[in-house]
Amino acid sequence: MSHDLTTPDRTRPRLRLVRPDSPAAPPGPDSRTIDAGAEALYAIECMSRRIDDLARAFNLPGPNDPADRRPRAA
């Protein structure tokens, strides 16, 4: 399982998800922790894209819409 987590404009660093039992997985006991963290980042990225798609469908600004860069309330 490998996923490219860069945004289309390549502004975010490239991350790869690797199964813990894969030869490409980092050695050591932390490989499962690293994989779990990468999967969590991938899930957040997917959810963000879905929110953007829904916002576009209803002509609303999404959380990642460059036109909606207003300061957020504290």
PDB file of N, CA and C in Angstrom:
ATOM      1  N   MET A   1       0.858  -1.162   0.000  1.00  0.00           N
ATOM      2  CA  MET A   1       0.000   0.000   0.000  1.00  0.00           C
ATOM      3  C   MET A   1       0.904   1.225   0.000  1.00  0.00           C
ATOM      4  N   SER A   2       0.808   1.998  -1.037  1.00  0.00           N
ATOM      5  CA  SER A   2       1.618   3.198  -1.139  1.00  0.00           C
ATOM      6  C   SER A   2       0.749   4.326  -1.660  1.00  0.00           C
ATOM      7  N   HIS A   3       0.777   5.454  -1.008  1.00  0.00           N
ATOM      8  CA  HIS A   3      -0.039   6.600  -1.386  1.00  0.00           C
ATOM      9  C   HIS A   3       0.846   7.835  -1.449  1.00  0.00           C
ATOM     10  N   ASP A   4       0.628   8.650  -2.465  1.00  0.00           N
ATOM     11  CA  ASP A   4       1.349   9.904  -2.599  1.00  0.00           C
ATOM     12  C   ASP A   4       0.520  10.984  -1.919  1.00  0.00           C
ATOM     13  N   LEU A   5       1.061  11.630  -0.912  1.00  0.00           N
ATOM     14  CA  LEU A   5       0.303  12.610  -0.143  1.00  0.00           C
ATOM     15  C   LEU A   5       0.639  14.044  -0.507  1.00  0.00           C
ATOM     16  N   THR A   6       1.247  14.257  -1.645  1.00  0.00           N
ATOM     17  CA  THR A   6       1.511  15.640  -2.023  1.00  0.00           C
ATOM     18  C   THR A   6       0.255  16.246  -2.623  1.00  0.00           C
ATOM     19  N   THR A   7       0.115  17.533  -2.485  1.00  0.00           N
ATOM     20  CA  THR A   7      -1.008  18.230  -3.093  1.00  0.00           C
ATOM     21  C   THR A   7      -0.696  18.432  -4.573  1.00  0.00           C
ATOM     22  N   PRO A   8      -1.718  18.705  -5.396  1.00  0.00           N
ATOM     23  CA  PRO A   8      -1.453  18.876  -6.827  1.00  0.00           C
ATOM     24  C   PRO A   8      -0.421  19.966  -7.123  1.00  0.00           C
ATOM     25  N   ASP A   9      -0.366  21.007  -6.309  1.00  0.00           N
ATOM     26  CA  ASP A   9       0.609  22.070  -6.562  1.00  0.00           C
ATOM     27  C   ASP A   9       1.962  21.780  -5.904  1.00  0.00           C
ATOM     28  N   ARG A  10       2.101  20.596  -5.306  1.00  0.00           N
ATOM     29  CA  ARG A  10       3.370  20.135  -4.722  1.00  0.00           C
ATOM     30  C   ARG A  10       3.891  21.031  -3.600  1.00  0.00           C
ATOM     31  N   THR A  11       2.992  21.609  -2.810  1.00  0.00           N
ATOM     32  CA  THR A  11       3.432  22.483  -1.727  1.00  0.00           C
ATOM     33  C   THR A  11       3.697  21.710  -0.446  1.00  0.00           C
ATOM     34  N   ARG A  12       3.180  20.513  -0.341  1.00  0.00           N
ATOM     35  CA  ARG A  12       3.387  19.727   0.874  1.00  0.00           C
ATOM     36  C   ARG A  12       4.446  18.663   0.616  1.00  0.00           C
ATOM     37  N   PRO A  13       5.142  18.244   1.648  1.00  0.00           N
ATOM     38  CA  PRO A  13       6.181  17.233   1.444  1.00  0.00           C
ATOM     39  C   PRO A  13       5.579  15.901   1.015  1.00  0.00           C
ATOM     40  N   ARG A  14       6.350  15.135   0.320  1.00  0.00           N
ATOM     41  CA  ARG A  14       5.894  13.827  -0.129  1.00  0.00           C
ATOM     42  C   ARG A  14       6.041  12.821   1.011  1.00  0.00           C
ATOM     43  N   LEU A  15       4.981  12.116   1.281  1.00  0.00           N
ATOM     44  CA  LEU A  15       4.978  11.055   2.285  1.00  0.00           C
ATOM     45  C   LEU A  15       4.516   9.773   1.610  1.00  0.00           C
ATOM     46  N   ARG A  16       5.090   8.661   2.007  1.00  0.00           N
ATOM     47  CA  ARG A  16       4.646   7.385   1.465  1.00  0.00           C
ATOM     48  C   ARG A  16       4.174   6.509   2.601  1.00  0.00           C
ATOM     49  N   LEU A  17       3.061   5.831   2.383  1.00  0.00           N
ATOM     50  CA  LEU A  17       2.589   4.841   3.342  1.00  0.00           C
ATOM     51  C   LEU A  17       3.151   3.492   2.922  1.00  0.00           C
ATOM     52  N   VAL A  18       3.680   2.765   3.872  1.00  0.00           N
ATOM     53  CA  VAL A  18       4.266   1.463   3.580  1.00  0.00           C
ATOM     54  C   VAL A  18       3.743   0.485   4.618  1.00  0.00           C
ATOM     55  N   ARG A  19       3.330  -0.683   4.158  1.00  0.00           N
ATOM     56  CA  ARG A  19       2.869  -1.709   5.102  1.00  0.00           C
ATOM     57  C   ARG A  19       4.030  -2.090   6.032  1.00  0.00           C
ATOM     58  N   PRO A  20       3.747  -2.333   7.314  1.00  0.00           N
ATOM     59  CA  PRO A  20       4.826  -2.672   8.256  1.00  0.00           C
ATOM     60  C   PRO A  20       5.594  -3.931   7.864  1.00  0.00           C
ATOM     61  N   ASP A  21       4.930  -4.884   7.186  1.00  0.00           N
ATOM     62  CA  ASP A  21       5.608  -6.125   6.812  1.00  0.00           C
ATOM     63  C   ASP A  21       6.293  -6.030   5.444  1.00  0.00           C
ATOM     64  N   SER A  22       6.276  -4.851   4.832  1.00  0.00           N
ATOM     65  CA  SER A  22       6.901  -4.648   3.529  1.00  0.00           C
ATOM     66  C   SER A  22       8.415  -4.504   3.681  1.00  0.00           C
ATOM     67  N   PRO A  23       9.177  -4.957   2.685  1.00  0.00           N
ATOM     68  CA  PRO A  23      10.629  -4.750   2.734  1.00  0.00           C
ATOM     69  C   PRO A  23      11.011  -3.268   2.709  1.00  0.00           C
ATOM     70  N   ALA A  24      10.114  -2.419   2.214  1.00  0.00           N
ATOM     71  CA  ALA A  24      10.400  -0.984   2.156  1.00  0.00           C
ATOM     72  C   ALA A  24      10.146  -0.288   3.495  1.00  0.00           C
ATOM     73  N   ALA A  25       9.566  -0.999   4.456  1.00  0.00           N
ATOM     74  CA  ALA A  25       9.277  -0.398   5.761  1.00  0.00           C
ATOM     75  C   ALA A  25      10.577  -0.115   6.498  1.00  0.00           C
ATOM     76  N   PRO A  26      10.614   0.972   7.274  1.00  0.00           N
ATOM     77  CA  PRO A  26      11.828   1.251   8.031  1.00  0.00           C
ATOM     78  C   PRO A  26      12.080   0.152   9.064  1.00  0.00           C
ATOM     79  N   PRO A  27      13.336  -0.184   9.305  1.00  0.00           N
ATOM     80  CA  PRO A  27      13.632  -1.232  10.271  1.00  0.00           C
ATOM     81  C   PRO A  27      13.370  -0.765  11.698  1.00  0.00           C
ATOM     82  N   GLY A  28      13.149  -1.718  12.564  1.00  0.00           N
ATOM     83  CA  GLY A  28      13.000  -1.386  13.973  1.00  0.00           C
ATOM     84  C   GLY A  28      11.558  -1.437  14.441  1.00  0.00           C
ATOM     85  N   PRO A  29      11.378  -1.303  15.750  1.00  0.00           N
ATOM     86  CA  PRO A  29      10.044  -1.437  16.328  1.00  0.00           C
ATOM     87  C   PRO A  29       9.118  -0.264  16.017  1.00  0.00           C
ATOM     88  N   ASP A  30       9.658   0.848  15.511  1.00  0.00           N
ATOM     89  CA  ASP A  30       8.820   2.016  15.269  1.00  0.00           C
ATOM     90  C   ASP A  30       8.124   1.993  13.917  1.00  0.00           C
ATOM     91  N   SER A  31       8.369   0.977  13.101  1.00  0.00           N
ATOM     92  CA  SER A  31       7.796   0.983  11.755  1.00  0.00           C
ATOM     93  C   SER A  31       6.269   0.979  11.800  1.00  0.00           C
ATOM     94  N   ARG A  32       5.669   0.275  12.766  1.00  0.00           N
ATOM     95  CA  ARG A  32       4.197   0.272  12.856  1.00  0.00           C
ATOM     96  C   ARG A  32       3.676   1.632  13.303  1.00  0.00           C
ATOM     97  N   THR A  33       4.386   2.292  14.195  1.00  0.00           N
ATOM     98  CA  THR A  33       3.980   3.625  14.644  1.00  0.00           C
ATOM     99  C   THR A  33       4.077   4.618  13.497  1.00  0.00           C
ATOM    100  N   ILE A  34       5.159   4.530  12.737  1.00  0.00           N
ATOM    101  CA  ILE A  34       5.329   5.412  11.582  1.00  0.00           C
ATOM    102  C   ILE A  34       4.215   5.163  10.581  1.00  0.00           C
ATOM    103  N   ASP A  35       3.884   3.893  10.328  1.00  0.00           N
ATOM    104  CA  ASP A  35       2.835   3.560   9.374  1.00  0.00           C
ATOM    105  C   ASP A  35       1.481   4.070   9.859  1.00  0.00           C
ATOM    106  N   ALA A  36       1.196   3.926  11.143  1.00  0.00           N
ATOM    107  CA  ALA A  36      -0.079   4.402  11.680  1.00  0.00           C
ATOM    108  C   ALA A  36      -0.184   5.917  11.554  1.00  0.00           C
ATOM    109  N   GLY A  37       0.898   6.612  11.810  1.00  0.00           N
ATOM    110  CA  GLY A  37       0.898   8.067  11.667  1.00  0.00           C
ATOM    111  C   GLY A  37       0.701   8.484  10.224  1.00  0.00           C
ATOM    112  N   ALA A  38       1.352   7.782   9.304  1.00  0.00           N
ATOM    113  CA  ALA A  38       1.202   8.100   7.881  1.00  0.00           C
ATOM    114  C   ALA A  38      -0.216   7.815   7.410  1.00  0.00           C
ATOM    115  N   GLU A  39      -0.816   6.725   7.891  1.00  0.00           N
ATOM    116  CA  GLU A  39      -2.203   6.432   7.520  1.00  0.00           C
ATOM    117  C   GLU A  39      -3.146   7.491   8.070  1.00  0.00           C
ATOM    118  N   ALA A  40      -2.881   7.991   9.264  1.00  0.00           N
ATOM    119  CA  ALA A  40      -3.717   9.055   9.829  1.00  0.00           C
ATOM    120  C   ALA A  40      -3.604  10.323   8.989  1.00  0.00           C
ATOM    121  N   LEU A  41      -2.387  10.669   8.567  1.00  0.00           N
ATOM    122  CA  LEU A  41      -2.206  11.837   7.698  1.00  0.00           C
ATOM    123  C   LEU A  41      -2.934  11.657   6.376  1.00  0.00           C
ATOM    124  N   TYR A  42      -2.880  10.450   5.831  1.00  0.00           N
ATOM    125  CA  TYR A  42      -3.564  10.180   4.569  1.00  0.00           C
ATOM    126  C   TYR A  42      -5.082  10.325   4.740  1.00  0.00           C
ATOM    127  N   ALA A  43      -5.618   9.823   5.847  1.00  0.00           N
ATOM    128  CA  ALA A  43      -7.056   9.942   6.097  1.00  0.00           C
ATOM    129  C   ALA A  43      -7.475  11.402   6.225  1.00  0.00           C
ATOM    130  N   ILE A  44      -6.661  12.207   6.890  1.00  0.00           N
ATOM    131  CA  ILE A  44      -6.958  13.641   7.031  1.00  0.00           C
ATOM    132  C   ILE A  44      -6.941  14.312   5.663  1.00  0.00           C
ATOM    133  N   GLU A  45      -5.959  13.985   4.853  1.00  0.00           N
ATOM    134  CA  GLU A  45      -5.862  14.567   3.504  1.00  0.00           C
ATOM    135  C   GLU A  45      -7.072  14.183   2.659  1.00  0.00           C
ATOM    136  N   CYS A  46      -7.483  12.913   2.724  1.00  0.00           N
ATOM    137  CA  CYS A  46      -8.651  12.469   1.956  1.00  0.00           C
ATOM    138  C   CYS A  46      -9.911  13.186   2.416  1.00  0.00           C
ATOM    139  N   MET A  47     -10.083  13.323   3.722  1.00  0.00           N
ATOM    140  CA  MET A  47     -11.268  14.002   4.250  1.00  0.00           C
ATOM    141  C   MET A  47     -11.265  15.465   3.830  1.00  0.00           C
ATOM    142  N   SER A  48     -10.122  16.093   3.850  1.00  0.00           N
ATOM    143  CA  SER A  48     -10.026  17.486   3.432  1.00  0.00           C
ATOM    144  C   SER A  48     -10.425  17.641   1.965  1.00  0.00           C
ATOM    145  N   ARG A  49      -9.979  16.702   1.134  1.00  0.00           N
ATOM    146  CA  ARG A  49     -10.355  16.757  -0.286  1.00  0.00           C
ATOM    147  C   ARG A  49     -11.851  16.542  -0.463  1.00  0.00           C
ATOM    148  N   ARG A  50     -12.436  15.635   0.312  1.00  0.00           N
ATOM    149  CA  ARG A  50     -13.885  15.401   0.209  1.00  0.00           C
ATOM    150  C   ARG A  50     -14.667  16.639   0.625  1.00  0.00           C
ATOM    151  N   ILE A  51     -14.213  17.299   1.678  1.00  0.00           N
ATOM    152  CA  ILE A  51     -14.880  18.528   2.124  1.00  0.00           C
ATOM    153  C   ILE A  51     -14.790  19.584   1.028  1.00  0.00           C
ATOM    154  N   ASP A  52     -13.626  19.719   0.416  1.00  0.00           N
ATOM    155  CA  ASP A  52     -13.470  20.674  -0.690  1.00  0.00           C
ATOM    156  C   ASP A  52     -14.405  20.333  -1.846  1.00  0.00           C
ATOM    157  N   ASP A  53     -14.513  19.041  -2.185  1.00  0.00           N
ATOM    158  CA  ASP A  53     -15.398  18.629  -3.282  1.00  0.00           C
ATOM    159  C   ASP A  53     -16.853  18.958  -2.971  1.00  0.00           C
ATOM    160  N   LEU A  54     -17.274  18.691  -1.733  1.00  0.00           N
ATOM    161  CA  LEU A  54     -18.651  19.021  -1.341  1.00  0.00           C
ATOM    162  C   LEU A  54     -18.885  20.523  -1.357  1.00  0.00           C
ATOM    163  N   ALA A  55     -17.920  21.273  -0.876  1.00  0.00           N
ATOM    164  CA  ALA A  55     -18.061  22.729  -0.860  1.00  0.00           C
ATOM    165  C   ALA A  55     -18.196  23.266  -2.285  1.00  0.00           C
ATOM    166  N   ARG A  56     -17.395  22.718  -3.202  1.00  0.00           N
ATOM    167  CA  ARG A  56     -17.500  23.157  -4.603  1.00  0.00           C
ATOM    168  C   ARG A  56     -18.855  22.786  -5.191  1.00  0.00           C
ATOM    169  N   ALA A  57     -19.370  21.615  -4.829  1.00  0.00           N
ATOM    170  CA  ALA A  57     -20.665  21.177  -5.352  1.00  0.00           C
ATOM    171  C   ALA A  57     -21.787  22.130  -4.939  1.00  0.00           C
ATOM    172  N   PHE A  58     -21.663  22.736  -3.774  1.00  0.00           N
ATOM    173  CA  PHE A  58     -22.684  23.657  -3.279  1.00  0.00           C
ATOM    174  C   PHE A  58     -22.249  25.121  -3.392  1.00  0.00           C
ATOM    175  N   ASN A  59     -21.188  25.366  -4.159  1.00  0.00           N
ATOM    176  CA  ASN A  59     -20.666  26.728  -4.362  1.00  0.00           C
ATOM    177  C   ASN A  59     -20.342  27.434  -3.046  1.00  0.00           C
ATOM    178  N   LEU A  60     -19.741  26.707  -2.128  1.00  0.00           N
ATOM    179  CA  LEU A  60     -19.322  27.263  -0.840  1.00  0.00           C
ATOM    180  C   LEU A  60     -17.799  27.237  -0.770  1.00  0.00           C
ATOM    181  N   PRO A  61     -17.188  28.151  -0.025  1.00  0.00           N
ATOM    182  CA  PRO A  61     -15.732  28.071   0.137  1.00  0.00           C
ATOM    183  C   PRO A  61     -15.369  26.902   1.051  1.00  0.00           C
ATOM    184  N   GLY A  62     -14.413  26.108   0.637  1.00  0.00           N
ATOM    185  CA  GLY A  62     -13.959  24.987   1.448  1.00  0.00           C
ATOM    186  C   GLY A  62     -12.816  25.399   2.353  1.00  0.00           C
ATOM    187  N   PRO A  63     -12.379  24.521   3.259  1.00  0.00           N
ATOM    188  CA  PRO A  63     -11.295  24.860   4.184  1.00  0.00           C
ATOM    189  C   PRO A  63      -9.966  25.094   3.482  1.00  0.00           C
ATOM    190  N   ASN A  64      -9.787  24.555   2.294  1.00  0.00           N
ATOM    191  CA  ASN A  64      -8.532  24.727   1.564  1.00  0.00           C
ATOM    192  C   ASN A  64      -8.682  25.653   0.369  1.00  0.00           C
ATOM    193  N   ASP A  65      -9.780  26.377   0.300  1.00  0.00           N
ATOM    194  CA  ASP A  65     -10.033  27.282  -0.822  1.00  0.00           C
ATOM    195  C   ASP A  65      -9.159  28.522  -0.679  1.00  0.00           C
ATOM    196  N   PRO A  66      -8.294  28.810  -1.659  1.00  0.00           N
ATOM    197  CA  PRO A  66      -7.414  29.983  -1.539  1.00  0.00           C
ATOM    198  C   PRO A  66      -8.185  31.297  -1.461  1.00  0.00           C
ATOM    199  N   ALA A  67      -9.398  31.335  -2.011  1.00  0.00           N
ATOM    200  CA  ALA A  67     -10.197  32.567  -1.962  1.00  0.00           C
ATOM    201  C   ALA A  67     -10.738  32.822  -0.558  1.00  0.00           C
ATOM    202  N   ASP A  68     -10.729  31.798   0.271  1.00  0.00           N
ATOM    203  CA  ASP A  68     -11.278  31.929   1.624  1.00  0.00           C
ATOM    204  C   ASP A  68     -10.143  31.938   2.645  1.00  0.00           C
ATOM    205  N   ARG A  69      -9.278  32.893   2.567  1.00  0.00           N
ATOM    206  CA  ARG A  69      -8.139  32.988   3.484  1.00  0.00           C
ATOM    207  C   ARG A  69      -8.366  34.072   4.529  1.00  0.00           C
ATOM    208  N   ARG A  70      -9.588  34.151   5.020  1.00  0.00           N
ATOM    209  CA  ARG A  70      -9.893  35.122   6.071  1.00  0.00           C
ATOM    210  C   ARG A  70      -9.305  34.635   7.390  1.00  0.00           C
ATOM    211  N   PRO A  71      -8.960  35.553   8.275  1.00  0.00           N
ATOM    212  CA  PRO A  71      -8.495  35.132   9.603  1.00  0.00           C
ATOM    213  C   PRO A  71      -9.627  34.428  10.353  1.00  0.00           C
ATOM    214  N   ARG A  72      -9.304  33.362  10.987  1.00  0.00           N
ATOM    215  CA  ARG A  72     -10.299  32.595  11.753  1.00  0.00           C
ATOM    216  C   ARG A  72     -10.507  33.241  13.121  1.00  0.00           C
ATOM    217  N   ALA A  73     -11.719  33.098  13.648  1.00  0.00           N
ATOM    218  CA  ALA A  73     -12.016  33.623  14.987  1.00  0.00           C
ATOM    219  C   ALA A  73     -11.261  32.794  16.022  1.00  0.00           C
ATOM    220  N   ALA A  74     -10.780  33.447  17.056  1.00  0.00           N
ATOM    221  CA  ALA A  74      -9.994  32.754  18.084  1.00  0.00           C
ATOM    222  C   ALA A  74     -10.853  31.970  19.028  1.00  0.00           C
TER     223      ALA A  74
END
